[in-house]
PDB file of C-alpha atoms and ligand atoms in Angstrom:
ATOM      1  CA  MET A 175    -161.527 115.316-128.692  1.00  0.00           C
ATOM      2  CA  SER A 176    -158.233 117.186-128.602  1.00  0.00           C
ATOM      3  CA  PRO A 177    -156.539 117.169-132.011  1.00  0.00           C
ATOM      4  CA  HIS A 178    -153.438 115.841-130.243  1.00  0.00           C
ATOM      5  CA  LEU A 179    -155.079 112.604-129.164  1.00  0.00           C
ATOM      6  CA  GLN A 180    -154.601 109.710-131.524  1.00  0.00           C
ATOM      7  CA  PRO A 181    -157.824 107.792-132.232  1.00  0.00           C
ATOM      8  CA  LEU A 182    -156.206 104.677-133.667  1.00  0.00           C
ATOM      9  CA  ALA A 183    -153.114 102.639-132.902  1.00  0.00           C
ATOM     10  CA  VAL A 184    -151.953  99.989-135.342  1.00  0.00           C
ATOM     11  CA  TYR A 185    -150.403  96.819-133.897  1.00  0.00           C
ATOM     12  CA  PRO A 186    -148.583  95.088-136.763  1.00  0.00           C
ATOM     13  CA  GLY A 187    -147.007  91.657-136.700  1.00  0.00           C
ATOM     14  CA  SER A 188    -147.017  88.149-138.072  1.00  0.00           C
ATOM     15  CA  PHE A 189    -149.136  86.697-135.239  1.00  0.00           C
ATOM     16  CA  ASP A 190    -148.478  83.162-136.486  1.00  0.00           C
ATOM     17  CA  PRO A 191    -150.056  82.336-134.133  1.00  0.00           C
ATOM     18  CA  LEU A 192    -151.413  84.944-131.736  1.00  0.00           C
ATOM     19  CA  HIS A 193    -150.278  84.154-128.175  1.00  0.00           C
ATOM     20  CA  MET A 194    -150.899  85.553-124.701  1.00  0.00           C
ATOM     21  CA  GLY A 195    -148.008  88.021-124.979  1.00  0.00           C
ATOM     22  CA  HIS A 196    -149.763  89.630-127.958  1.00  0.00           C
ATOM     23  CA  VAL A 197    -153.119  89.498-126.153  1.00  0.00           C
ATOM     24  CA  ASP A 198    -151.588  91.232-123.129  1.00  0.00           C
ATOM     25  CA  ILE A 199    -150.280  94.057-125.351  1.00  0.00           C
ATOM     26  CA  VAL A 200    -153.728  94.551-126.937  1.00  0.00           C
ATOM     27  CA  HIS A 201    -155.356  94.660-123.484  1.00  0.00           C
ATOM     28  CA  ARG A 202    -152.937  97.395-122.462  1.00  0.00           C
ATOM     29  CA  ALA A 203    -153.438  99.279-125.728  1.00  0.00           C
ATOM     30  CA  VAL A 204    -157.242  99.489-125.392  1.00  0.00           C
ATOM     31  CA  ARG A 205    -156.706 101.361-122.128  1.00  0.00           C
ATOM     32  CA  LEU A 206    -154.626 103.951-123.979  1.00  0.00           C
ATOM     33  CA  PHE A 207    -156.287 104.345-127.371  1.00  0.00           C
ATOM     34  CA  PRO A 208    -159.943 104.523-128.421  1.00  0.00           C
ATOM     35  CA  GLY A 209    -159.262 102.095-131.264  1.00  0.00           C
ATOM     36  CA  VAL A 210    -156.668  99.395-131.895  1.00  0.00           C
ATOM     37  CA  LEU A 211    -156.159  97.865-135.323  1.00  0.00           C
ATOM     38  CA  VAL A 212    -154.307  94.562-135.263  1.00  0.00           C
ATOM     39  CA  ALA A 213    -152.614  94.321-138.655  1.00  0.00           C
ATOM     40  CA  VAL A 214    -151.517  90.874-139.795  1.00  0.00           C
ATOM     41  CA  LEU A 215    -148.510  90.956-142.066  1.00  0.00           C
ATOM     42  CA  ALA A 216    -149.367  88.778-145.049  1.00  0.00           C
ATOM     43  CA  ASN A 217    -146.175  88.975-147.077  1.00  0.00           C
ATOM     44  CA  THR A 218    -143.892  87.015-144.807  1.00  0.00           C
ATOM     45  CA  GLU A 219    -141.196  84.991-146.541  1.00  0.00           C
ATOM     46  CA  LYS A 220    -141.463  81.986-144.243  1.00  0.00           C
ATOM     47  CA  LYS A 221    -144.204  79.464-144.867  1.00  0.00           C
ATOM     48  CA  PRO A 222    -146.729  80.347-142.190  1.00  0.00           C
ATOM     49  CA  LEU A 223    -148.530  77.812-140.014  1.00  0.00           C
ATOM     50  CA  PHE A 224    -151.793  79.733-140.473  1.00  0.00           C
ATOM     51  CA  SER A 225    -152.737  81.687-143.596  1.00  0.00           C
ATOM     52  CA  ALA A 226    -153.234  85.426-143.198  1.00  0.00           C
ATOM     53  CA  GLU A 227    -157.009  84.894-143.440  1.00  0.00           C
ATOM     54  CA  GLU A 228    -156.899  82.253-140.695  1.00  0.00           C
ATOM     55  CA  ARG A 229    -154.803  84.501-138.458  1.00  0.00           C
ATOM     56  CA  VAL A 230    -157.214  87.418-138.963  1.00  0.00           C
ATOM     57  CA  ALA A 231    -160.178  85.177-138.077  1.00  0.00           C
ATOM     58  CA  LEU A 232    -158.466  83.807-134.947  1.00  0.00           C
ATOM     59  CA  ILE A 233    -157.596  87.307-133.715  1.00  0.00           C
ATOM     60  CA  GLN A 234    -161.159  88.484-134.406  1.00  0.00           C
ATOM     61  CA  GLN A 235    -162.547  85.570-132.375  1.00  0.00           C
ATOM     62  CA  THR A 236    -160.148  86.316-129.534  1.00  0.00           C
ATOM     63  CA  PHE A 237    -161.251  89.951-129.248  1.00  0.00           C
ATOM     64  CA  LEU A 238    -164.962  89.453-129.940  1.00  0.00           C
ATOM     65  CA  GLN A 239    -165.818  91.219-126.664  1.00  0.00           C
ATOM     66  CA  TYR A 240    -163.771  94.274-127.663  1.00  0.00           C
ATOM     67  CA  PRO A 241    -165.609  96.339-130.285  1.00  0.00           C
ATOM     68  CA  GLN A 242    -162.734  98.825-130.278  1.00  0.00           C
ATOM     69  CA  VAL A 243    -160.333  96.141-131.572  1.00  0.00           C
ATOM     70  CA  LYS A 244    -160.380  95.652-135.336  1.00  0.00           C
ATOM     71  CA  VAL A 245    -158.326  93.190-137.340  1.00  0.00           C
ATOM     72  CA  THR A 246    -157.112  93.229-140.924  1.00  0.00           C
ATOM     73  CA  SER A 247    -154.211  91.974-142.985  1.00  0.00           C
ATOM     74  CA  PHE A 248    -151.768  94.005-145.006  1.00  0.00           C
ATOM     75  CA  SER A 249    -148.788  93.477-147.244  1.00  0.00           C
ATOM     76  CA  GLY A 250    -145.999  95.738-148.317  1.00  0.00           C
ATOM     77  CA  LEU A 251    -144.496  98.536-146.293  1.00  0.00           C
ATOM     78  CA  LEU A 252    -146.014  99.306-142.911  1.00  0.00           C
ATOM     79  CA  VAL A 253    -145.713 103.058-143.526  1.00  0.00           C
ATOM     80  CA  ASP A 254    -147.766 102.726-146.718  1.00  0.00           C
ATOM     81  CA  PHE A 255    -150.420 100.861-144.750  1.00  0.00           C
ATOM     82  CA  MET A 256    -150.305 103.582-142.073  1.00  0.00           C
ATOM     83  CA  ARG A 257    -150.943 106.225-144.741  1.00  0.00           C
ATOM     84  CA  VAL A 258    -153.948 104.274-146.019  1.00  0.00           C
ATOM     85  CA  THR A 259    -155.463 103.983-142.520  1.00  0.00           C
ATOM     86  CA  GLY A 260    -154.564 107.541-141.528  1.00  0.00           C
ATOM     87  CA  ALA A 261    -153.252 106.185-138.214  1.00  0.00           C
ATOM     88  CA  ARG A 262    -150.133 107.737-136.707  1.00  0.00           C
ATOM     89  CA  VAL A 263    -149.246 105.342-133.938  1.00  0.00           C
ATOM     90  CA  VAL A 264    -147.523 101.996-134.408  1.00  0.00           C
ATOM     91  CA  LEU A 265    -147.672  99.725-131.373  1.00  0.00           C
ATOM     92  CA  ARG A 266    -144.937  97.212-130.734  1.00  0.00           C
ATOM     93  CA  GLY A 267    -144.273  94.880-127.859  1.00  0.00           C
ATOM     94  CA  MET A 268    -140.911  94.970-126.105  1.00  0.00           C
ATOM     95  CA  ARG A 269    -140.210  91.744-124.261  1.00  0.00           C
ATOM     96  CA  VAL A 270    -136.546  91.474-123.527  1.00  0.00           C
ATOM     97  CA  VAL A 271    -133.336  93.367-124.221  1.00  0.00           C
ATOM     98  CA  SER A 272    -132.735  91.260-127.333  1.00  0.00           C
ATOM     99  CA  ASP A 273    -135.890  92.763-128.908  1.00  0.00           C
ATOM    100  CA  PHE A 274    -134.476  96.230-128.530  1.00  0.00           C
ATOM    101  CA  GLU A 275    -131.974  96.402-131.378  1.00  0.00           C
ATOM    102  CA  TYR A 276    -134.374  95.204-134.094  1.00  0.00           C
ATOM    103  CA  GLU A 277    -137.311  97.227-132.786  1.00  0.00           C
ATOM    104  CA  PHE A 278    -135.169 100.354-132.476  1.00  0.00           C
ATOM    105  CA  GLN A 279    -133.917  99.967-136.065  1.00  0.00           C
ATOM    106  CA  MET A 280    -137.456  99.452-137.365  1.00  0.00           C
ATOM    107  CA  ALA A 281    -138.811 102.438-135.432  1.00  0.00           C
ATOM    108  CA  LEU A 282    -136.082 104.732-136.765  1.00  0.00           C
ATOM    109  CA  MET A 283    -136.439 103.434-140.328  1.00  0.00           C
ATOM    110  CA  ASN A 284    -140.204 103.904-140.208  1.00  0.00           C
ATOM    111  CA  ARG A 285    -139.683 107.423-138.843  1.00  0.00           C
ATOM    112  CA  ARG A 286    -137.372 108.177-141.746  1.00  0.00           C
ATOM    113  CA  LEU A 287    -139.904 106.808-144.244  1.00  0.00           C
ATOM    114  CA  CYS A 288    -142.855 108.545-142.593  1.00  0.00           C
ATOM    115  CA  PRO A 289    -141.980 111.181-139.951  1.00  0.00           C
ATOM    116  CA  GLU A 290    -145.626 111.644-138.877  1.00  0.00           C
ATOM    117  CA  VAL A 291    -145.772 108.115-137.495  1.00  0.00           C
ATOM    118  CA  GLU A 292    -144.655 107.418-133.929  1.00  0.00           C
ATOM    119  CA  THR A 293    -143.791 103.966-132.598  1.00  0.00           C
ATOM    120  CA  VAL A 294    -145.012 103.247-129.073  1.00  0.00           C
ATOM    121  CA  PHE A 295    -143.576 100.322-127.131  1.00  0.00           C
ATOM    122  CA  LEU A 296    -145.539  98.435-124.518  1.00  0.00           C
ATOM    123  CA  THR A 297    -144.192  95.748-122.227  1.00  0.00           C
ATOM    124  CA  PRO A 298    -146.214  92.670-121.292  1.00  0.00           C
ATOM    125  CA  GLN A 299    -146.702  91.158-117.874  1.00  0.00           C
ATOM    126  CA  GLU A 300    -143.507  89.319-116.837  1.00  0.00           C
ATOM    127  CA  GLU A 301    -145.087  85.879-117.187  1.00  0.00           C
ATOM    128  CA  PHE A 302    -145.504  86.450-120.932  1.00  0.00           C
ATOM    129  CA  THR A 303    -142.081  87.900-121.705  1.00  0.00           C
ATOM    130  CA  TYR A 304    -140.614  84.566-122.778  1.00  0.00           C
ATOM    131  CA  LEU A 305    -143.377  83.826-125.277  1.00  0.00           C
ATOM    132  CA  SER A 306    -142.828  83.985-129.017  1.00  0.00           C
ATOM    133  CA  SER A 307    -144.820  82.551-131.902  1.00  0.00           C
ATOM    134  CA  ARG A 308    -141.741  80.596-132.948  1.00  0.00           C
ATOM    135  CA  LEU A 309    -141.457  78.927-129.529  1.00  0.00           C
ATOM    136  CA  ILE A 310    -145.183  78.170-129.427  1.00  0.00           C
ATOM    137  CA  LYS A 311    -144.922  76.467-132.843  1.00  0.00           C
ATOM    138  CA  GLU A 312    -141.840  74.506-131.789  1.00  0.00           C
ATOM    139  CA  ILE A 313    -143.439  73.215-128.589  1.00  0.00           C
ATOM    140  CA  TRP A 314    -146.702  72.445-130.366  1.00  0.00           C
ATOM    141  CA  THR A 315    -144.938  70.588-133.212  1.00  0.00           C
ATOM    142  CA  LEU A 316    -143.159  68.424-130.647  1.00  0.00           C
ATOM    143  CA  GLY A 317    -146.408  67.616-128.871  1.00  0.00           C
ATOM    144  CA  GLY A 318    -145.914  69.888-125.854  1.00  0.00           C
ATOM    145  CA  ASP A 319    -148.681  71.443-123.770  1.00  0.00           C
ATOM    146  CA  ILE A 320    -149.311  75.062-124.730  1.00  0.00           C
ATOM    147  CA  ARG A 321    -152.582  75.546-122.849  1.00  0.00           C
ATOM    148  CA  GLY A 322    -152.725  78.963-121.219  1.00  0.00           C
ATOM    149  CA  LEU A 323    -150.052  80.320-123.532  1.00  0.00           C
ATOM    150  CA  VAL A 324    -152.410  80.972-126.450  1.00  0.00           C
ATOM    151  CA  PRO A 325    -156.015  82.231-126.396  1.00  0.00           C
ATOM    152  CA  PRO A 326    -158.786  79.574-126.662  1.00  0.00           C
ATOM    153  CA  PRO A 327    -159.547  80.096-130.409  1.00  0.00           C
ATOM    154  CA  VAL A 328    -155.864  79.536-131.250  1.00  0.00           C
ATOM    155  CA  GLN A 329    -155.696  76.489-128.967  1.00  0.00           C
ATOM    156  CA  ALA A 330    -158.736  75.030-130.749  1.00  0.00           C
ATOM    157  CA  ALA A 331    -157.310  75.768-134.199  1.00  0.00           C
ATOM    158  CA  LEU A 332    -154.000  74.143-133.282  1.00  0.00           C
ATOM    159  CA  GLU A 333    -155.755  71.051-131.959  1.00  0.00           C
ATOM    160  CA  GLN A 334    -157.811  70.883-135.136  1.00  0.00           C
ATOM    161  CA  LYS A 335    -154.657  71.107-137.252  1.00  0.00           C
ATOM    162  CA  ARG A 336    -153.258  68.178-135.359  1.00  0.00           C
ATOM    163  CA  GLY A 337    -156.525  66.321-135.747  1.00  0.00           C
ATOM    164  CA  THR A 338    -157.015  65.806-132.030  1.00  0.00           C
ATOM    165  CA  SER A 339    -160.206  67.811-131.770  1.00  0.00           C
ATOM    166  CA  PRO A 340    -163.111  65.857-130.299  1.00  0.00           C
TER     167      PRO A 340
HETATM  168  P1  ADP B1266    -142.625  89.520-135.580  1.00  0.00           P
HETATM  169  O1  ADP B1266    -142.956  90.946-135.907  1.00  0.00           O
HETATM  170  O2  ADP B1266    -141.200  89.304-135.167  1.00  0.00           O
HETATM  171  O3  ADP B1266    -143.145  88.504-136.533  1.00  0.00           O
HETATM  172  P2  ADP B1266    -144.790  88.883-133.934  1.00  0.00           P
HETATM  173  O4  ADP B1266    -145.638  89.022-135.108  1.00  0.00           O
HETATM  174  O5  ADP B1266    -144.829  87.599-133.193  1.00  0.00           O
HETATM  175  O6  ADP B1266    -143.334  89.240-134.217  1.00  0.00           O
HETATM  176  O7  ADP B1266    -145.121  90.028-132.891  1.00  0.00           O
HETATM  177  C1  ADP B1266    -145.682  91.264-133.213  1.00  0.00           C
HETATM  178  C2  ADP B1266    -145.367  92.225-132.101  1.00  0.00           C
HETATM  179  O8  ADP B1266    -145.683  91.639-130.847  1.00  0.00           O
HETATM  180  C3  ADP B1266    -143.904  92.624-132.006  1.00  0.00           C
HETATM  181  O9  ADP B1266    -143.832  93.972-131.591  1.00  0.00           O
HETATM  182  C4  ADP B1266    -143.362  91.746-130.929  1.00  0.00           C
HETATM  183  O10 ADP B1266    -142.264  92.348-130.258  1.00  0.00           O
HETATM  184  C5  ADP B1266    -144.559  91.683-130.025  1.00  0.00           C
HETATM  185  N1  ADP B1266    -144.492  90.499-129.188  1.00  0.00           N
HETATM  186  C6  ADP B1266    -144.196  89.235-129.564  1.00  0.00           C
HETATM  187  N2  ADP B1266    -144.206  88.409-128.510  1.00  0.00           N
HETATM  188  C7  ADP B1266    -144.503  89.161-127.428  1.00  0.00           C
HETATM  189  C8  ADP B1266    -144.643  88.880-126.032  1.00  0.00           C
HETATM  190  N3  ADP B1266    -144.439  87.678-125.524  1.00  0.00           N
HETATM  191  N4  ADP B1266    -144.967  89.904-125.232  1.00  0.00           N
HETATM  192  C9  ADP B1266    -145.148  91.140-125.736  1.00  0.00           C
HETATM  193  N5  ADP B1266    -145.011  91.487-127.020  1.00  0.00           N
HETATM  194  C10 ADP B1266    -144.693  90.497-127.860  1.00  0.00           C
END
């Protein structure tokens, strides 16, 4: 393999919960990189719907058919985690213009903290651009139908949380 090719891309995020926008980004990433590591941020300030362990398990179940997709959790600075993994590519999804400012700031800050790391942005299929974990949680909390917007393991876990599982 050429020394210029990057063997691993890290896709960090809260993924609380994983939805089809995230899944779409991972599907695109596996066509570009030999390995994709989905990294669940554990030290979020907000009280999460799913614990970091639950989120890792749900993402693992979703990508069972993809041996090149690995999942782990991390806390602290992303650049420190990148150093531990030895990976040099951070993957981020870019949905809409409003994502740009925050993502751009993060990419430049991460570059300042660790110049070897590059941030790569991927865009999802249009039908997933309006999805966010926050919106999924809001709709779900209010009893709305989120089928097709989250992968089956997440759908099942949400139904179980609500106690409506058969
Ligand atoms: P945050 O980092 O704000 O907590 P998430 O954990 O939900 O966001 O998302 C992780 C990554 O996935 C971010 O790069 C985010 O832009 C991206 N992402 C979120 N929703 C979508 C979507 N619908 N389509 C594509 N990428 C998305």
